Coordinates of C-alpha atoms in Angstrom, one line a residue:
V1 CA 139.7 -36.1 -12.4
I2 CA 142.2 -37.4 -14.8
Y3 CA 144.1 -34.1 -15.2
G4 CA 143.9 -33.1 -11.5
A5 CA 145.3 -36.7 -10.4
M6 CA 147.9 -35.6 -12.7
D7 CA 148.7 -32.5 -11.1
E8 CA 149.2 -33.7 -7.7
D9 CA 151.9 -36.5 -9.3
L10 CA 153.7 -33.3 -10.7
D11 CA 153.7 -31.7 -7.6
D12 CA 154.9 -34.9 -6.0
D13 CA 157.9 -35.5 -8.4
F14 CA 159.1 -31.5 -7.7
D15 CA 158.8 -31.9 -4.3
L16 CA 162.4 -30.5 -3.2
G17 CA 162.2 -30.5 0.3
T18 CA 159.6 -29.1 3.3
S19 CA 162.2 -26.9 4.9
E20 CA 160.2 -23.7 6.9
E21 CA 163.1 -21.5 5.0
P22 CA 162.3 -20.7 1.4
D23 CA 164.9 -21.6 -1.1
P24 CA 166.5 -18.2 -2.3
L25 CA 166.2 -19.6 -6.1
D26 CA 162.6 -19.7 -5.7
A27 CA 162.5 -15.4 -4.9
E28 CA 160.7 -13.6 -7.4
N29 CA 163.6 -10.8 -7.1
F30 CA 166.5 -13.4 -7.4
S31 CA 169.9 -11.8 -8.3
P32 CA 172.8 -14.4 -9.2
V33 CA 175.6 -11.8 -8.0
D34 CA 173.7 -11.2 -4.5
Y35 CA 173.6 -15.0 -4.2
I36 CA 177.3 -15.4 -4.8
N37 CA 178.4 -12.6 -2.5
K38 CA 176.1 -14.5 0.3
Q39 CA 177.5 -17.8 -0.4
F40 CA 181.0 -16.4 -0.6
P41 CA 181.2 -13.2 1.4
N42 CA 184.9 -13.2 1.5
E43 CA 188.2 -15.0 0.5
E44 CA 188.1 -17.4 3.1
S45 CA 184.7 -18.8 2.1
L46 CA 186.1 -19.9 -1.3
N47 CA 187.7 -22.8 0.3
G48 CA 183.9 -24.3 0.3
L49 CA 183.5 -23.6 -3.5
D50 CA 184.0 -26.8 -4.5
S51 CA 181.6 -28.2 -2.0
F52 CA 179.3 -26.0 -3.2
V53 CA 179.7 -26.7 -6.7
G54 CA 179.4 -30.3 -5.8
R55 CA 175.9 -29.7 -4.2
L56 CA 174.6 -27.6 -7.0
K57 CA 175.6 -30.6 -9.4
A58 CA 174.1 -33.0 -7.0
Q59 CA 170.9 -30.9 -7.0
Q60 CA 170.9 -30.4 -11.0
K61 CA 171.4 -34.1 -11.0
Q62 CA 168.3 -34.5 -8.9
I63 CA 166.2 -32.0 -10.5
D64 CA 167.2 -33.6 -14.0
E65 CA 166.2 -37.0 -12.6
D66 CA 163.0 -35.7 -11.1
I67 CA 162.3 -34.3 -14.7
R68 CA 162.8 -37.6 -16.3
L69 CA 160.7 -39.4 -13.5
A70 CA 158.2 -36.6 -14.2
V71 CA 158.0 -37.0 -17.9
R72 CA 157.5 -40.7 -17.7
R73 CA 154.8 -40.5 -15.3
Q74 CA 153.2 -37.6 -17.4
A75 CA 153.2 -40.0 -20.7
A76 CA 152.2 -43.0 -18.4
Q77 CA 149.3 -40.7 -17.2
G78 CA 148.5 -39.7 -20.8
R79 CA 147.9 -43.2 -21.9
R80 CA 146.2 -44.2 -19.0
A81 CA 143.7 -41.2 -19.7
R82 CA 143.6 -42.2 -23.2
A83 CA 142.5 -45.7 -22.0
D84 CA 140.0 -43.8 -19.4
L85 CA 138.6 -42.1 -22.2
D86 CA 138.4 -44.9 -24.6
E87 CA 136.5 -47.0 -21.6
A88 CA 134.2 -44.3 -21.3
K89 CA 133.4 -43.7 -24.6
A90 CA 133.0 -47.5 -25.2
A91 CA 130.4 -47.1 -21.8
V92 CA 128.4 -44.4 -23.6
G93 CA 128.5 -46.4 -26.7
E94 CA 127.0 -49.4 -24.5
L95 CA 124.8 -47.0 -22.9
F96 CA 123.3 -45.6 -26.7
E97 CA 122.9 -49.2 -27.2
R98 CA 120.4 -50.2 -24.2
I99 CA 118.7 -46.9 -24.8
K100 CA 118.3 -48.1 -28.4
A101 CA 117.3 -51.4 -27.4
I102 CA 114.8 -50.0 -24.8
R103 CA 113.2 -47.8 -27.2
A104 CA 112.7 -50.9 -29.6
K105 CA 110.9 -52.8 -27.3
A106 CA 108.8 -49.9 -26.3
E107 CA 107.9 -49.7 -30.0
Q108 CA 107.2 -53.3 -29.8
S109 CA 105.4 -52.9 -26.9
E110 CA 103.2 -50.0 -28.5
E111 CA 102.9 -52.0 -31.9
L112 CA 101.4 -55.2 -29.6
V113 CA 99.0 -53.3 -27.7
S114 CA 97.8 -51.5 -30.7
D115 CA 97.3 -54.8 -32.2
V116 CA 95.7 -56.0 -28.9
C117 CA 93.1 -53.0 -29.5
R118 CA 92.4 -53.7 -33.0
D119 CA 91.7 -57.5 -32.5
I120 CA 89.6 -56.3 -29.1
K121 CA 87.4 -53.8 -31.5
S122 CA 87.1 -56.5 -34.3
L123 CA 85.8 -58.9 -31.2
D124 CA 83.4 -56.3 -29.7
I125 CA 82.1 -55.3 -33.6
A126 CA 81.4 -59.1 -34.0
K127 CA 80.1 -59.2 -30.9
R128 CA 77.9 -56.4 -31.9
N129 CA 76.6 -57.9 -35.0
L130 CA 76.4 -61.1 -33.6
T131 CA 74.0 -59.7 -31.0
L132 CA 71.9 -58.0 -33.9
T133 CA 71.7 -60.9 -35.7
V134 CA 70.4 -62.7 -33.1
T135 CA 67.8 -60.2 -32.5
A136 CA 66.6 -59.9 -35.7
L137 CA 65.9 -63.8 -35.9
K138 CA 63.9 -63.3 -33.0
R139 CA 62.1 -60.9 -34.2
L140 CA 61.6 -62.7 -37.4
V141 CA 60.2 -65.7 -35.2
M142 CA 57.8 -63.6 -33.5
L143 CA 56.7 -62.0 -36.7
V144 CA 56.2 -65.4 -38.2
T145 CA 54.3 -66.6 -35.2
A146 CA 52.3 -63.4 -34.7
L147 CA 51.0 -63.7 -38.2
E148 CA 49.6 -67.1 -37.9
Q149 CA 47.9 -66.3 -34.9
L150 CA 46.6 -63.1 -36.5
R151 CA 45.0 -65.0 -39.5
T152 CA 43.5 -67.6 -36.9
L153 CA 42.2 -65.0 -34.6
G154 CA 40.6 -63.1 -37.8
A155 CA 39.1 -66.2 -39.2
E156 CA 37.4 -66.8 -35.6
R157 CA 36.5 -63.1 -35.4
R158 CA 38.0 -62.5 -32.1
Y159 CA 39.1 -58.9 -33.2
E160 CA 39.3 -57.8 -29.6
E161 CA 42.5 -60.0 -29.6
A162 CA 43.6 -59.4 -32.9
S163 CA 43.4 -55.6 -32.4
R164 CA 46.1 -56.0 -29.9
L165 CA 48.3 -58.3 -32.0
I166 CA 47.9 -56.2 -35.3
H167 CA 49.7 -53.5 -33.1
A168 CA 52.7 -56.2 -32.6
V169 CA 52.8 -57.4 -36.0
E170 CA 53.4 -53.7 -37.5
E171 CA 56.2 -53.1 -34.8
L172 CA 57.9 -56.0 -35.6
A173 CA 57.5 -55.7 -39.6
G174 CA 58.7 -52.3 -39.0
H175 CA 62.4 -53.7 -38.0
F176 CA 62.7 -55.4 -41.5
H177 CA 61.8 -52.4 -44.0
E178 CA 65.5 -52.0 -44.6
L179 CA 65.9 -55.8 -45.8
K180 CA 63.3 -55.8 -48.4
H181 CA 66.1 -56.8 -50.9
V182 CA 66.2 -60.4 -48.8
A183 CA 64.0 -62.7 -50.7
R184 CA 62.7 -64.4 -47.6
V185 CA 62.2 -61.1 -45.9
A186 CA 60.2 -59.6 -48.8
D187 CA 58.0 -62.7 -48.9
L188 CA 57.0 -62.6 -45.2
L189 CA 56.3 -58.8 -45.5
D190 CA 54.0 -59.6 -48.6
R191 CA 52.4 -62.4 -46.2
K192 CA 51.9 -59.8 -43.5
D193 CA 50.1 -57.4 -46.1
K194 CA 48.0 -60.4 -47.3
V195 CA 46.7 -61.1 -43.8
L196 CA 45.6 -57.8 -42.9
E197 CA 44.4 -57.2 -45.9
D198 CA 42.2 -60.3 -45.6
L199 CA 41.4 -58.8 -42.2
R200 CA 40.1 -55.7 -43.8
K201 CA 37.8 -57.3 -46.3
Q202 CA 36.6 -59.8 -43.8
L203 CA 35.3 -56.5 -41.6
L204 CA 34.0 -54.9 -44.5
E205 CA 31.8 -57.9 -45.1
D206 CA 30.7 -58.0 -41.7
Y207 CA 29.6 -54.2 -41.6
N208 CA 27.7 -55.0 -44.7
C209 CA 26.0 -57.9 -42.9
L210 CA 25.3 -55.4 -40.1
L211 CA 23.8 -53.1 -42.5
G212 CA 21.9 -55.9 -44.1
G213 CA 19.6 -56.4 -41.4
A214 CA 18.7 -58.4 -38.4
A215 CA 18.9 -62.1 -40.2
A216 CA 22.2 -60.9 -41.8
S217 CA 23.7 -59.9 -38.5
A218 CA 22.6 -62.5 -36.2
E219 CA 25.5 -64.6 -37.7
L220 CA 27.9 -62.2 -36.2
P221 CA 29.3 -63.0 -32.7
D222 CA 27.8 -61.1 -29.2
S223 CA 29.7 -58.3 -28.6
W224 CA 31.2 -57.8 -32.0
G225 CA 30.4 -54.3 -32.6
A226 CA 33.0 -52.8 -29.7
S227 CA 35.8 -55.6 -30.9
A228 CA 35.7 -55.0 -34.7
A229 CA 35.7 -51.1 -33.9
R230 CA 38.8 -51.6 -32.3
C231 CA 40.0 -53.7 -34.8
V232 CA 39.8 -51.1 -37.4
D233 CA 41.1 -48.5 -35.3
A234 CA 44.1 -50.7 -35.2
L235 CA 44.3 -50.9 -38.9
G236 CA 45.0 -47.6 -39.3
P237 CA 43.0 -44.4 -40.8
A238 CA 42.7 -45.7 -44.2
M239 CA 40.6 -48.4 -42.8
Q240 CA 38.4 -46.1 -40.5
R241 CA 37.6 -43.9 -43.5
E242 CA 36.9 -46.8 -46.0
V243 CA 34.2 -48.3 -43.1
V244 CA 32.7 -45.0 -42.3
T245 CA 32.3 -44.3 -46.4
Q246 CA 30.8 -47.8 -46.7
F247 CA 28.4 -47.4 -44.0
C248 CA 27.5 -44.0 -44.9
L249 CA 27.1 -45.0 -48.6
A250 CA 24.7 -47.9 -47.4
V251 CA 22.6 -46.3 -45.2
L252 CA 22.0 -43.3 -48.1
E253 CA 20.8 -46.1 -50.5
D254 CA 17.3 -46.0 -48.9
Y255 CA 17.6 -42.3 -48.8
K256 CA 18.3 -42.4 -52.8
D257 CA 15.3 -44.4 -53.3
I258 CA 13.1 -42.3 -51.8
F259 CA 14.4 -38.9 -52.3
Q260 CA 16.5 -39.2 -55.7
P261 CA 15.0 -37.0 -58.6
P262 CA 12.6 -38.2 -60.2
K263 CA 10.9 -39.6 -57.4
E264 CA 7.9 -37.9 -56.0
A265 CA 9.8 -37.1 -52.9
S266 CA 12.7 -35.3 -54.6
G267 CA 11.2 -31.3 -54.5
L268 CA 11.9 -28.8 -51.9
E269 CA 8.8 -29.0 -50.3
V270 CA 9.5 -31.8 -48.5
A271 CA 12.8 -31.0 -47.2
E272 CA 11.4 -31.3 -43.9
R273 CA 10.5 -35.3 -44.8
R274 CA 14.1 -35.4 -45.5
F275 CA 15.4 -34.1 -42.3
F276 CA 13.0 -36.6 -40.2
W277 CA 14.3 -39.4 -42.0
L278 CA 17.7 -38.7 -41.5
K279 CA 17.1 -38.0 -37.7
R280 CA 15.1 -41.3 -37.6
K281 CA 18.0 -43.0 -39.0
I282 CA 20.4 -41.5 -36.6
S283 CA 18.3 -42.6 -33.7
E284 CA 18.3 -46.3 -35.0
Y285 CA 21.9 -46.5 -35.2
N286 CA 22.0 -44.6 -31.8
E287 CA 19.9 -47.1 -30.2

């Protein structure tokens, strides 16, 4: 744009006229001899030589003046172009500075977002830990309460309710196995084991009473058998095997007294008697 304006100024400086006839001096095949002969075709035309020379000198003077003016304008245009270029460079520099500032703000915003996300994550972890802690405390209180209730139910031989509570105690205690290293949790788990062990011993004693005869079993509450069996099931397979083993050993005590060598009925000839004895015992307990 700058150089285009300079070219237009040069065209204005050397505009020597708008005559429809072209200047013969501008012709490509200009011949000075032909031009002079055309201007002075005869001797009489030489009378206008002085005026012609004067016009040429005036034209030369005008061209020299136009050249000086064009040079001055060209110099001014060069200075203006340099000033415009410097201004453009300054504008570009300012633009770069603004871009740098925007980029710095963007980085600050990104860092701020990262900090906020990190804080949110920390708060989320803290909330999760607090929730887990509150849940653990609730379960701990429930376990303490359930153990106390189970101890009371066992002492009162309310085995139906105790059987349901055993499952709850075991499930609650399962949440604290990973915290055995904590002294209070370890004490609570030991207390749970003791309550269950006391209940096992009491059940075994009750079954001994049942096997001890009508007088001993009369101390047991009504519907004891079904509720005690559910409680034994709740205590697990080991307790079931122990009850069955104890029961079988107690029942076979009478068998050993009758049929164990060197008793009279220990021979093979009374094998049928042994069979009927066992059959009678099974019938008694089925009834």
